Tab-separated table of C-alpha atoms in Angstrom:
chain	number	residue	atom	x	y	z
Q	1	MET	CA	154.814	204.110	72.576
Q	2	ALA	CA	153.095	202.110	69.847
Q	3	ILE	CA	150.211	203.711	68.005
Q	4	GLU	CA	147.911	201.585	65.895
Q	5	LEU	CA	147.826	202.367	62.195
Q	6	GLN	CA	144.170	201.401	61.978
Q	7	LYS	CA	143.214	204.546	63.909
Q	8	LYS	CA	144.003	206.527	60.770
Q	9	ASN	CA	141.405	204.650	58.768
Q	10	GLY	CA	137.890	206.052	58.490
Q	11	LEU	CA	136.572	202.500	58.838
Q	12	PHE	CA	137.694	202.495	62.460
Q	13	MET	CA	135.769	205.509	63.793
Q	14	GLU	CA	135.295	203.845	67.179
Q	15	HIS	CA	138.998	204.393	67.837
Q	16	ALA	CA	138.910	208.139	67.117
Q	17	SER	CA	138.438	209.239	70.712
Q	18	HIS	CA	141.410	207.106	71.825
Q	19	GLU	CA	143.592	208.733	69.138
Q	20	VAL	CA	142.440	212.145	70.314
Q	21	MET	CA	143.518	211.331	73.886
Q	22	GLU	CA	146.920	209.978	72.841
Q	23	LYS	CA	147.811	212.857	70.528
Q	24	GLY	CA	146.187	215.569	72.604
Q	25	TYR	CA	143.575	216.733	70.078
Q	26	THR	CA	140.610	218.763	71.292
Q	27	GLY	CA	137.318	219.678	69.693
Q	28	LYS	CA	138.944	222.762	68.205
Q	29	ASN	CA	141.469	220.789	66.165
Q	30	MET	CA	139.219	217.925	65.070
Q	31	ASP	CA	137.021	217.625	62.019
Q	32	ASP	CA	133.463	216.300	61.947
Q	33	ASP	CA	134.689	212.756	61.248
Q	34	GLY	CA	136.946	212.563	64.306
Q	35	ARG	CA	140.163	213.031	62.357
Q	36	GLU	CA	142.801	215.697	62.844
Q	37	LYS	CA	141.516	218.991	61.470
Q	38	ARG	CA	142.341	219.397	57.798
Q	39	THR	CA	144.313	222.489	56.867
Q	40	GLY	CA	144.326	222.406	53.051
Q	41	THR	CA	143.391	225.536	51.111
Q	42	MET	CA	142.715	226.514	47.520
Q	43	LEU	CA	146.453	227.239	47.181
Q	44	THR	CA	147.608	223.812	48.373
Q	45	ALA	CA	144.916	222.005	46.354
Q	46	SER	CA	145.869	223.963	43.218
Q	47	ALA	CA	149.523	223.051	43.845
Q	48	HIS	CA	148.601	219.360	44.168
Q	49	ILE	CA	146.621	219.536	40.901
Q	50	ILE	CA	149.360	221.354	38.986
Q	51	THR	CA	151.891	218.852	40.335
Q	52	ALA	CA	149.695	215.960	39.210
Q	53	VAL	CA	148.758	217.415	35.804
Q	54	ILE	CA	151.902	219.170	34.547
Q	55	GLY	CA	154.159	216.180	34.443
Q	56	SER	CA	155.883	214.130	31.830
Q	57	GLY	CA	152.864	214.617	29.562
Q	58	VAL	CA	153.860	218.190	28.695
Q	59	LEU	CA	157.127	216.965	27.201
Q	60	SER	CA	155.391	214.972	24.470
Q	61	LEU	CA	152.894	217.650	23.396
Q	62	ALA	CA	155.054	219.138	20.609
Q	63	TRP	CA	155.243	215.637	19.118
Q	64	ALA	CA	151.480	215.157	19.583
Q	65	ILE	CA	150.675	218.467	17.872
Q	66	ALA	CA	153.021	217.456	15.030
Q	67	GLN	CA	150.934	214.329	14.438
Q	68	LEU	CA	147.614	216.212	14.499
Q	69	GLY	CA	148.537	219.532	12.878
Q	70	TRP	CA	147.636	223.165	13.518
Q	71	VAL	CA	143.873	222.593	13.353
Q	72	ALA	CA	143.205	219.367	15.221
Q	73	GLY	CA	146.131	219.672	17.666
Q	74	PRO	CA	145.064	222.810	19.614
Q	75	ALA	CA	141.389	221.816	19.239
Q	76	VAL	CA	142.020	218.415	20.863
Q	77	LEU	CA	144.036	220.047	23.651
Q	78	MET	CA	141.198	222.461	24.409
Q	79	ALA	CA	138.592	219.710	24.219
Q	80	PHE	CA	140.465	217.534	26.722
Q	81	SER	CA	140.954	220.478	29.087
Q	82	VAL	CA	137.262	221.423	29.044
Q	83	ILE	CA	136.151	217.807	29.517
Q	84	THR	CA	138.624	217.312	32.374
Q	85	TRP	CA	137.497	220.491	34.136
Q	86	PHE	CA	133.804	219.706	33.669
Q	87	THR	CA	134.007	216.145	34.977
Q	88	SER	CA	136.240	217.258	37.876
Q	89	THR	CA	133.416	219.563	39.038
Q	90	LEU	CA	131.029	216.600	38.964
Q	91	LEU	CA	133.498	214.487	40.917
Q	92	ALA	CA	134.098	217.232	43.510
Q	93	ASP	CA	130.388	217.146	44.418
Q	94	CYS	CA	130.674	213.440	45.176
Q	95	TYR	CA	133.280	213.826	47.958
Q	96	ARG	CA	130.369	213.980	50.417
Q	97	SER	CA	127.275	211.895	49.931
Q	98	PRO	CA	124.364	211.959	49.609
Q	99	ASP	CA	124.554	215.764	50.004
Q	100	PRO	CA	127.664	217.442	48.490
Q	101	ILE	CA	127.996	219.857	51.446
Q	102	THR	CA	126.617	218.150	54.558
Q	103	GLY	CA	126.866	214.473	53.623
Q	104	LYS	CA	129.292	211.820	54.867
Q	105	ARG	CA	132.894	212.148	53.707
Q	106	ASN	CA	134.389	209.718	51.194
Q	107	TYR	CA	138.157	209.498	51.586
Q	108	THR	CA	139.134	207.894	48.285
Q	109	TYR	CA	137.905	207.602	44.714
Q	110	MET	CA	136.779	204.033	45.452
Q	111	ASP	CA	134.839	205.201	48.521
Q	112	VAL	CA	133.026	207.726	46.324
Q	113	VAL	CA	132.070	205.067	43.766
Q	114	ARG	CA	130.979	202.646	46.507
Q	115	SER	CA	128.755	205.303	48.117
Q	116	ASN	CA	127.137	206.451	44.867
Q	117	LEU	CA	127.141	203.392	42.595
Q	118	GLY	CA	128.239	200.328	44.581
Q	119	GLY	CA	128.191	196.782	43.243
Q	120	MET	CA	130.428	195.613	40.414
Q	121	ARG	CA	131.250	199.157	39.312
Q	122	PHE	CA	132.977	199.730	42.654
Q	123	LYS	CA	135.320	196.792	41.927
Q	124	LEU	CA	135.915	197.924	38.343
Q	125	CYS	CA	136.774	201.400	39.633
Q	126	GLY	CA	139.392	199.943	41.958
Q	127	LEU	CA	140.930	197.948	39.123
Q	128	ALA	CA	141.035	200.989	36.824
Q	129	GLN	CA	142.242	203.464	39.436
Q	130	TYR	CA	145.009	201.474	41.026
Q	131	GLY	CA	146.121	199.993	37.710
Q	132	ASN	CA	146.436	203.547	36.377
Q	133	LEU	CA	148.303	204.769	39.456
Q	134	VAL	CA	150.805	201.929	39.155
Q	135	GLY	CA	151.262	202.737	35.465
Q	136	VAL	CA	151.809	206.431	36.180
Q	137	THR	CA	154.471	205.737	38.802
Q	138	VAL	CA	156.262	203.435	36.348
Q	139	GLY	CA	155.982	206.131	33.671
Q	140	TYR	CA	157.384	208.781	36.007
Q	141	THR	CA	160.341	206.549	36.827
Q	142	ILE	CA	161.061	206.263	33.090
Q	143	THR	CA	160.713	209.998	32.493
Q	144	ALA	CA	162.789	211.073	35.484
Q	145	SER	CA	165.632	208.785	34.416
Q	146	ILE	CA	165.463	210.152	30.851
Q	147	SER	CA	165.814	213.683	32.221
Q	148	MET	CA	168.762	212.672	34.412
Q	149	VAL	CA	170.443	211.022	31.426
Q	150	ALA	CA	169.774	214.143	29.343
Q	151	VAL	CA	171.885	216.211	31.754
Q	152	LYS	CA	174.850	213.895	31.247
Q	153	ARG	CA	174.355	213.724	27.485
Q	154	SER	CA	173.955	217.497	27.211
Q	155	ASN	CA	177.369	218.012	28.771
Q	156	CYS	CA	178.827	215.341	26.473
Q	157	PHE	CA	177.400	217.075	23.375
Q	158	HIS	CA	178.685	220.436	24.572
Q	159	LYS	CA	182.167	219.022	25.112
Q	160	ASP	CA	182.550	216.691	22.107
Q	161	GLY	CA	180.112	218.073	19.510
Q	162	HIS	CA	176.567	217.347	18.425
Q	163	GLU	CA	177.518	214.481	16.113
Q	164	VAL	CA	178.915	212.333	18.924
Q	165	HIS	CA	176.521	209.561	20.021
Q	166	CYS	CA	177.026	210.009	23.804
Q	167	TYR	CA	175.098	206.834	24.651
Q	168	THR	CA	174.213	206.658	28.340
Q	169	SER	CA	172.311	203.981	30.224
Q	170	ASN	CA	169.061	204.963	31.957
Q	171	TYR	CA	169.280	202.155	34.506
Q	172	PRO	CA	171.647	203.705	37.086
Q	173	PHE	CA	169.442	206.804	37.133
Q	174	MET	CA	166.308	204.722	37.610
Q	175	ILE	CA	168.006	203.183	40.637
Q	176	ILE	CA	168.905	206.648	41.982
Q	177	PHE	CA	165.305	207.809	41.489
Q	178	ALA	CA	164.011	204.683	43.248
Q	179	CYS	CA	166.340	205.241	46.229
Q	180	ILE	CA	165.011	208.783	46.636
Q	181	GLN	CA	161.438	207.493	46.451
Q	182	VAL	CA	162.114	204.848	49.108
Q	183	LEU	CA	162.947	207.662	51.529
Q	184	LEU	CA	160.080	209.968	50.521
Q	185	SER	CA	157.598	207.105	50.563
Q	186	GLN	CA	157.883	207.024	54.345
Q	187	ILE	CA	155.891	210.273	54.434
Q	188	PRO	CA	152.757	208.879	56.125
Q	189	ASN	CA	149.968	210.347	53.957
Q	190	PHE	CA	148.716	213.049	51.605
Q	191	HIS	CA	148.285	215.575	54.421
Q	192	LYS	CA	152.064	215.759	54.878
Q	193	LEU	CA	152.810	216.293	51.168
Q	194	SER	CA	151.845	219.947	50.681
Q	195	TRP	CA	155.431	221.251	50.828
Q	196	LEU	CA	156.582	218.679	48.285
Q	197	SER	CA	153.711	219.493	45.914
Q	198	ILE	CA	154.385	223.228	46.106
Q	199	LEU	CA	158.073	222.613	45.319
Q	200	ALA	CA	157.127	220.287	42.452
Q	201	ALA	CA	154.631	222.827	41.067
Q	202	ILE	CA	157.372	225.493	41.039
Q	203	MET	CA	159.647	223.073	39.170
Q	204	SER	CA	156.916	222.350	36.584
Q	205	PHE	CA	156.504	226.082	35.926
Q	206	ALA	CA	160.273	226.417	35.601
Q	207	TYR	CA	160.893	223.711	33.008
Q	208	SER	CA	157.725	224.517	31.053
Q	209	THR	CA	158.795	228.166	30.868
Q	210	ILE	CA	162.296	227.151	29.774
Q	211	GLY	CA	160.819	224.918	27.064
Q	212	VAL	CA	158.643	227.780	25.823
Q	213	GLY	CA	161.588	230.201	25.892
Q	214	LEU	CA	163.883	227.833	23.989
Q	215	SER	CA	161.154	227.231	21.393
Q	216	ILE	CA	160.714	230.978	20.876
Q	217	ALA	CA	164.486	231.404	20.557
Q	218	LYS	CA	164.668	228.627	17.965
Q	219	ILE	CA	161.768	230.104	15.984
Q	220	SER	CA	163.507	233.513	16.049
Q	221	GLU	CA	166.799	232.172	14.683
Q	222	LYS	CA	167.849	233.679	11.378
Q	223	GLY	CA	167.004	231.372	8.508
Q	224	HIS	CA	164.826	229.132	10.689
Q	225	HIS	CA	162.466	227.083	8.534
Q	226	VAL	CA	160.668	223.853	9.338
Q	227	SER	CA	157.777	222.059	7.716
Q	228	THR	CA	154.438	222.485	9.508
Q	229	THR	CA	150.980	221.807	8.087
Q	230	LEU	CA	147.331	222.169	9.037
Q	231	THR	CA	147.040	218.381	9.268
Q	232	GLY	CA	150.402	217.485	10.809
Q	233	VAL	CA	152.937	214.990	9.467
Q	234	THR	CA	152.470	214.490	5.738
Q	235	VAL	CA	151.572	211.113	4.271
Q	236	GLY	CA	154.105	210.045	1.648
Q	237	ILE	CA	156.759	212.489	2.870
Q	238	ASP	CA	157.096	212.121	6.635
Q	239	VAL	CA	155.154	208.905	7.214
Q	240	SER	CA	153.133	206.258	5.423
Q	241	GLY	CA	149.340	206.275	5.538
Q	242	THR	CA	149.264	203.507	8.135
Q	243	GLU	CA	151.853	205.247	10.316
Q	244	LYS	CA	149.822	208.465	10.141
Q	245	ILE	CA	146.763	206.696	11.548
Q	246	TRP	CA	148.650	204.944	14.360
Q	247	ARG	CA	150.532	208.100	15.316
Q	248	THR	CA	147.302	210.104	15.406
Q	249	PHE	CA	145.778	207.555	17.769
Q	250	GLN	CA	148.887	207.588	19.938
Q	251	ALA	CA	148.892	211.398	20.063
Q	252	LEU	CA	145.340	211.303	21.446
Q	253	GLY	CA	146.556	208.991	24.205
Q	254	ASN	CA	149.486	211.282	25.025
Q	255	ILE	CA	147.185	214.287	25.355
Q	256	ALA	CA	144.771	212.257	27.498
Q	257	PHE	CA	147.666	211.308	29.775
Q	258	ALA	CA	148.701	214.968	30.036
Q	259	TYR	CA	145.387	215.769	31.761
Q	260	ALA	CA	145.168	212.745	34.063
Q	261	TYR	CA	144.558	213.701	37.681
Q	262	SER	CA	141.036	212.465	38.430
Q	263	THR	CA	142.556	209.391	40.082
Q	264	VAL	CA	143.850	211.557	42.938
Q	265	LEU	CA	141.193	214.314	42.977
Q	266	ILE	CA	139.254	212.909	45.938
Q	267	GLU	CA	142.438	212.340	47.923
Q	268	ILE	CA	143.423	215.964	47.234
Q	269	GLN	CA	139.951	217.186	48.237
Q	270	ASP	CA	140.228	215.232	51.497
Q	271	THR	CA	143.056	217.570	52.567
Q	272	LEU	CA	140.826	220.698	52.431
Q	273	LYS	CA	139.353	222.589	55.363
Q	274	SER	CA	135.627	222.010	55.818
Q	275	SER	CA	134.834	225.732	55.637
Q	276	PRO	CA	134.173	226.963	53.008
Q	277	PRO	CA	132.623	223.712	51.686
Q	278	GLU	CA	135.224	221.391	50.178
Q	279	ASN	CA	133.409	220.968	46.861
Q	280	GLN	CA	133.343	224.727	46.248
Q	281	VAL	CA	137.051	225.121	46.987
Q	282	MET	CA	137.890	222.060	44.884
Q	283	LYS	CA	135.983	223.415	41.891
Q	284	LYS	CA	137.907	226.690	42.085
Q	285	SER	CA	141.187	224.796	42.509
Q	286	SER	CA	140.356	222.608	39.501
Q	287	LEU	CA	139.611	225.680	37.386
Q	288	ILE	CA	142.913	227.284	38.421
Q	289	GLY	CA	144.872	224.057	37.943
Q	290	VAL	CA	143.384	223.083	34.582
Q	291	SER	CA	143.479	226.658	33.192
Q	292	THR	CA	147.105	227.088	34.215
Q	293	THR	CA	148.189	223.766	32.760
Q	294	THR	CA	146.234	224.322	29.535
Q	295	LEU	CA	148.011	227.650	29.018
Q	296	PHE	CA	151.392	225.954	29.416
Q	297	TYR	CA	150.301	223.017	27.267
Q	298	MET	CA	149.233	225.300	24.442
Q	299	LEU	CA	152.496	227.219	24.616
Q	300	CYS	CA	154.704	224.126	24.873
Q	301	GLY	CA	152.800	222.141	22.243
Q	302	CYS	CA	152.250	224.854	19.655
Q	303	LEU	CA	155.585	226.649	20.042
Q	304	GLY	CA	157.381	223.299	20.141
Q	305	TYR	CA	155.713	222.344	16.865
Q	306	ALA	CA	156.579	225.716	15.346
Q	307	ALA	CA	160.204	225.233	16.426
Q	308	PHE	CA	160.676	221.653	15.197
Q	309	GLY	CA	157.894	221.138	12.672
Q	310	ASN	CA	156.877	217.656	11.624
Q	311	ASN	CA	160.166	216.280	12.976
Q	312	ALA	CA	159.355	217.299	16.576
Q	313	PRO	CA	161.034	214.890	19.043
Q	314	GLY	CA	158.939	212.689	21.328
Q	315	ASN	CA	160.328	214.559	24.332
Q	316	PHE	CA	161.208	218.104	23.379
Q	317	LEU	CA	163.600	218.743	26.291
Q	318	THR	CA	165.391	215.397	26.359
Q	319	GLY	CA	165.112	214.522	22.656
Q	320	PHE	CA	167.794	217.110	21.873
Q	321	GLY	CA	165.924	219.399	19.610
Q	322	PHE	CA	167.823	221.905	21.761
Q	323	TYR	CA	171.572	221.634	22.422
Q	324	GLU	CA	172.466	225.119	23.626
Q	325	PRO	CA	172.679	226.810	26.025
Q	326	PHE	CA	173.571	223.483	27.587
Q	327	TRP	CA	173.470	224.813	31.173
Q	328	LEU	CA	169.865	225.958	30.732
Q	329	ILE	CA	168.850	222.594	29.269
Q	330	ASP	CA	170.585	220.911	32.205
Q	331	PHE	CA	168.658	223.101	34.636
Q	332	ALA	CA	165.343	222.323	32.882
Q	333	ASN	CA	165.988	218.590	33.108
Q	334	VAL	CA	166.928	218.866	36.782
Q	335	CYS	CA	163.599	220.676	37.316
Q	336	ILE	CA	161.796	217.841	35.531
Q	337	ALA	CA	163.464	215.253	37.761
Q	338	VAL	CA	162.650	217.193	40.955
Q	339	HIS	CA	159.064	217.696	39.819
Q	340	LEU	CA	158.610	214.009	39.070
Q	341	ILE	CA	160.012	213.100	42.469
Q	342	GLY	CA	157.063	214.994	43.978
Q	343	ALA	CA	154.535	213.846	41.384
Q	344	TYR	CA	155.449	210.208	42.018
Q	345	GLN	CA	154.434	210.665	45.652
Q	346	VAL	CA	151.150	212.367	44.747
Q	347	PHE	CA	150.172	209.351	42.637
Q	348	CYS	CA	151.470	206.558	44.861
Q	349	GLN	CA	150.031	207.759	48.188
Q	350	PRO	CA	146.503	206.465	47.341
Q	351	ILE	CA	148.020	203.035	46.607
Q	352	PHE	CA	149.919	203.067	49.884
Q	353	GLY	CA	146.845	204.145	51.845
Q	354	PHE	CA	144.614	201.521	50.256
Q	355	VAL	CA	146.938	198.581	50.938
Q	356	GLU	CA	147.774	199.698	54.470
Q	357	ASN	CA	144.166	200.367	55.482
Q	358	TRP	CA	143.006	197.073	53.973
Q	359	SER	CA	145.768	195.199	55.782
Q	360	ALA	CA	144.920	196.872	59.097
Q	361	LEU	CA	141.286	195.885	58.631
Q	362	ARG	CA	142.199	192.323	57.677
Q	363	TRP	CA	144.746	191.729	60.479
Q	364	PRO	CA	143.935	194.268	63.237
Q	365	GLU	CA	145.890	192.362	65.899
Q	366	ASN	CA	149.098	191.945	63.911
Q	367	GLY	CA	151.713	194.168	65.518
Q	368	PHE	CA	153.916	194.168	62.408
Q	369	ILE	CA	151.077	195.813	60.474
Q	370	VAL	CA	149.415	198.142	62.982
Q	371	ASN	CA	152.073	199.181	65.501
Q	372	GLU	CA	154.045	202.388	65.119
Q	373	TYR	CA	157.179	203.229	67.070
Q	374	ALA	CA	158.324	206.723	67.991
Q	375	VAL	CA	161.826	207.667	66.870
Q	376	ASN	CA	163.362	211.003	67.803
Q	377	ILE	CA	165.170	212.538	64.815
Q	378	PRO	CA	167.531	215.430	65.644
Q	379	PHE	CA	166.259	218.810	64.396
Q	380	CYS	CA	163.140	217.137	62.932
Q	381	GLY	CA	161.215	216.017	66.004
Q	382	THR	CA	159.468	212.700	66.505
Q	383	TYR	CA	158.802	210.378	63.581
Q	384	TYR	CA	156.641	207.260	63.828
Q	385	ILE	CA	157.997	204.177	62.052
Q	386	ASN	CA	155.672	201.381	60.998
Q	387	LEU	CA	157.489	198.217	59.949
Q	388	PHE	CA	154.832	197.115	57.469
Q	389	ARG	CA	154.826	200.575	55.859
Q	390	LEU	CA	158.614	200.501	55.619
Q	391	VAL	CA	158.772	197.061	53.986
Q	392	TRP	CA	155.704	197.352	51.723
Q	393	ARG	CA	156.469	200.817	50.354
Q	394	THR	CA	160.101	199.931	49.718
Q	395	ALA	CA	158.990	196.809	47.851
Q	396	TYR	CA	156.500	198.823	45.761
Q	397	VAL	CA	159.111	201.387	44.696
Q	398	THR	CA	161.507	198.569	43.821
Q	399	VAL	CA	158.935	196.777	41.653
Q	400	THR	CA	157.983	199.946	39.728
Q	401	ALA	CA	161.676	200.626	39.075
Q	402	VAL	CA	162.160	197.094	37.700
Q	403	PHE	CA	159.132	197.479	35.401
Q	404	ALA	CA	160.520	200.806	34.188
Q	405	MET	CA	163.810	199.101	33.365
Q	406	ILE	CA	162.017	196.398	31.397
Q	407	PHE	CA	159.766	198.762	29.381
Q	408	PRO	CA	161.564	202.125	28.970
Q	409	PHE	CA	159.365	203.412	26.120
Q	410	PHE	CA	158.360	207.020	26.733
Q	411	ASN	CA	155.651	208.042	24.252
Q	412	ASP	CA	153.989	204.657	23.815
Q	413	PHE	CA	153.855	204.039	27.551
Q	414	LEU	CA	152.353	207.466	28.305
Q	415	GLY	CA	149.805	207.041	25.542
Q	416	LEU	CA	148.684	203.641	26.803
Q	417	ILE	CA	148.281	204.873	30.396
Q	418	GLY	CA	146.343	207.914	29.215
Q	419	ALA	CA	144.068	205.869	26.986
Q	420	ALA	CA	143.378	203.230	29.634
Q	421	SER	CA	142.509	205.712	32.383
Q	422	PHE	CA	140.905	208.679	30.629
Q	423	TRP	CA	137.453	207.293	29.901
Q	424	PRO	CA	136.696	205.247	33.028
Q	425	LEU	CA	138.212	207.541	35.655
Q	426	THR	CA	137.970	211.016	34.131
Q	427	VAL	CA	134.635	210.652	32.319
Q	428	TYR	CA	132.516	207.544	32.983
Q	429	PHE	CA	132.471	207.335	36.788
Q	430	PRO	CA	132.083	211.106	37.426
Q	431	ILE	CA	129.176	211.267	34.966
Q	432	GLU	CA	127.448	208.160	36.320
Q	433	MET	CA	127.831	209.330	39.924
Q	434	HIS	CA	126.492	212.788	39.048
Q	435	ILE	CA	123.448	211.242	37.373
Q	436	GLU	CA	122.845	209.096	40.466
Q	437	GLN	CA	123.485	211.824	43.038
Q	438	ALA	CA	121.539	214.577	41.254
Q	439	LYS	CA	118.740	212.155	40.270
Q	440	VAL	CA	118.965	213.253	36.631
Q	441	PRO	CA	115.834	211.898	34.865
Q	442	LYS	CA	116.533	209.169	32.339
Q	443	PHE	CA	116.312	210.338	28.709
Q	444	SER	CA	116.140	214.006	29.760
Q	445	SER	CA	118.228	216.419	27.684
Q	446	ARG	CA	120.954	216.595	30.378
Q	447	TRP	CA	121.031	212.804	30.737
Q	448	THR	CA	121.274	212.399	26.955
Q	449	TRP	CA	124.136	214.857	26.502
Q	450	LEU	CA	126.080	213.374	29.411
Q	451	LYS	CA	125.731	209.902	27.873
Q	452	ILE	CA	126.815	211.173	24.442
Q	453	LEU	CA	129.912	212.750	26.040
Q	454	SER	CA	130.726	209.502	27.824
Q	455	TRP	CA	130.399	207.345	24.701
Q	456	ALA	CA	132.417	209.788	22.564
Q	457	CYS	CA	135.256	209.699	25.111
Q	458	PHE	CA	135.033	205.903	25.229
Q	459	ILE	CA	135.639	205.708	21.469
Q	460	ILE	CA	138.582	208.139	21.761
Q	461	SER	CA	140.103	205.997	24.512
Q	462	LEU	CA	139.775	202.849	22.394
Q	463	VAL	CA	141.547	204.296	19.365
Q	464	ALA	CA	144.237	205.893	21.554
Q	465	ALA	CA	144.877	202.559	23.266
Q	466	ALA	CA	145.119	200.823	19.874
Q	467	GLY	CA	147.734	203.339	18.696
Q	468	SER	CA	149.830	202.973	21.837
Q	469	VAL	CA	149.710	199.165	21.769
Q	470	GLN	CA	150.838	199.189	18.139
Q	471	GLY	CA	153.735	201.487	19.061
Q	472	LEU	CA	154.776	199.253	21.962
Q	473	VAL	CA	154.680	196.168	19.752
Q	474	ALA	CA	156.876	197.903	17.162
Q	475	ASP	CA	159.358	198.980	19.864
Q	476	LEU	CA	159.531	195.501	21.391
Q	477	LYS	CA	160.576	193.971	18.062
Q	478	THR	CA	163.993	195.634	18.282
Q	479	TYR	CA	164.304	196.079	22.048
Q	480	LYS	CA	166.824	194.205	24.172
Q	481	PRO	CA	166.155	194.439	27.928
Q	482	PHE	CA	168.847	195.903	30.174
Q	483	LYS	CA	170.967	197.038	27.220
Q	484	VAL	CA	171.955	200.643	26.503
Q	485	GLN	CA	169.649	201.774	23.686
Q	486	ASN	CA	170.875	203.873	20.794
């Protein structure tokens, strides 16, 4: 029996009763918007957040701290964590509008901006959000392949010695990662992802803990001595003055990327039960998620810097600052790959939902787009296949994999994504929507401080973007596409 995809879209509320009849819902298992009752809790929301936040960004933090030093490094980490938590509380109140508890639900970040700000800013939000999500999925493809390659190289180093080059191509592993994502991308929506996010969150704890443990072991080695300073890499010894500036800017972008999850906050909040109020649960989940990740970030960044000093690798688990025990490094990199498999889905589901809902609205009578067909899968029950979803999501995963193959630059790519998304999505829109929703008087003390915060973060994003672009340009000068890099 075919079921129309458009019935899943909040824009088609008139079809809700028909969906209820077909799937057998009653008033007891429906929410106030006619959709299937949401079952998310503080635990599942926290798992989604940790999955989204603790990602490839944690791997570059030792390098970022090395560029900034013992004073600015931890201070910048703390500043980004506080700003991210604060603006996430503002954004959580915007899930319902005009009232944060009894108002109408907004299902996506763009819906929130349209309800509270509208106009051109709604279109700019869409451009920023979906551009960032595409960039993150490309970045995760790069990082997952690097971790897979690291497993192979680790075994090569263990067998043949640390001086052997052990060059290995990332491209076959990008293809493997893409094939896995093609299958997982057929998960219909965010509401079916809780198990994958919980698994991914466990993996993130595992490899972060291993990284911290290996750093402590390296610091404890007899005769261990590395160069660390209050201001990071030293001009004239480690880098030139110009390189110091560009690297500092790039480090800001890497740290910004490490805290990026505002783009999926509303989608995560839309999975929560309506009682207690979603905004209250989301604020608690954000506090748990951001506090947990900040603790791991501080440990990974600071201990990684203490272990490697100013020569900290760009990726402290795959850059082979550690060689032994090789089996533990292999396990950590497998955990990274598994985590990024889940994180990829957390970030691409909003893209999938947006394109599919827009297409259903644009061509409501097209059977290829709206019809779903029941398929009985042994031991798994009934699964509904939509041909448009199958083709479109497969094409998306393929395109992101090709982009990752063309631009496999880890630190520069992460820095650019972080810089481009941090100010508009994490700071500007949440602040502007809070001012509008709470009717904050213009030029009041609260209005003034919120504007100062927004402009300060805008300047940080600009300099971080400049540093990442400069790094990409430098990498491209010597890069040959589809060749194994040294």
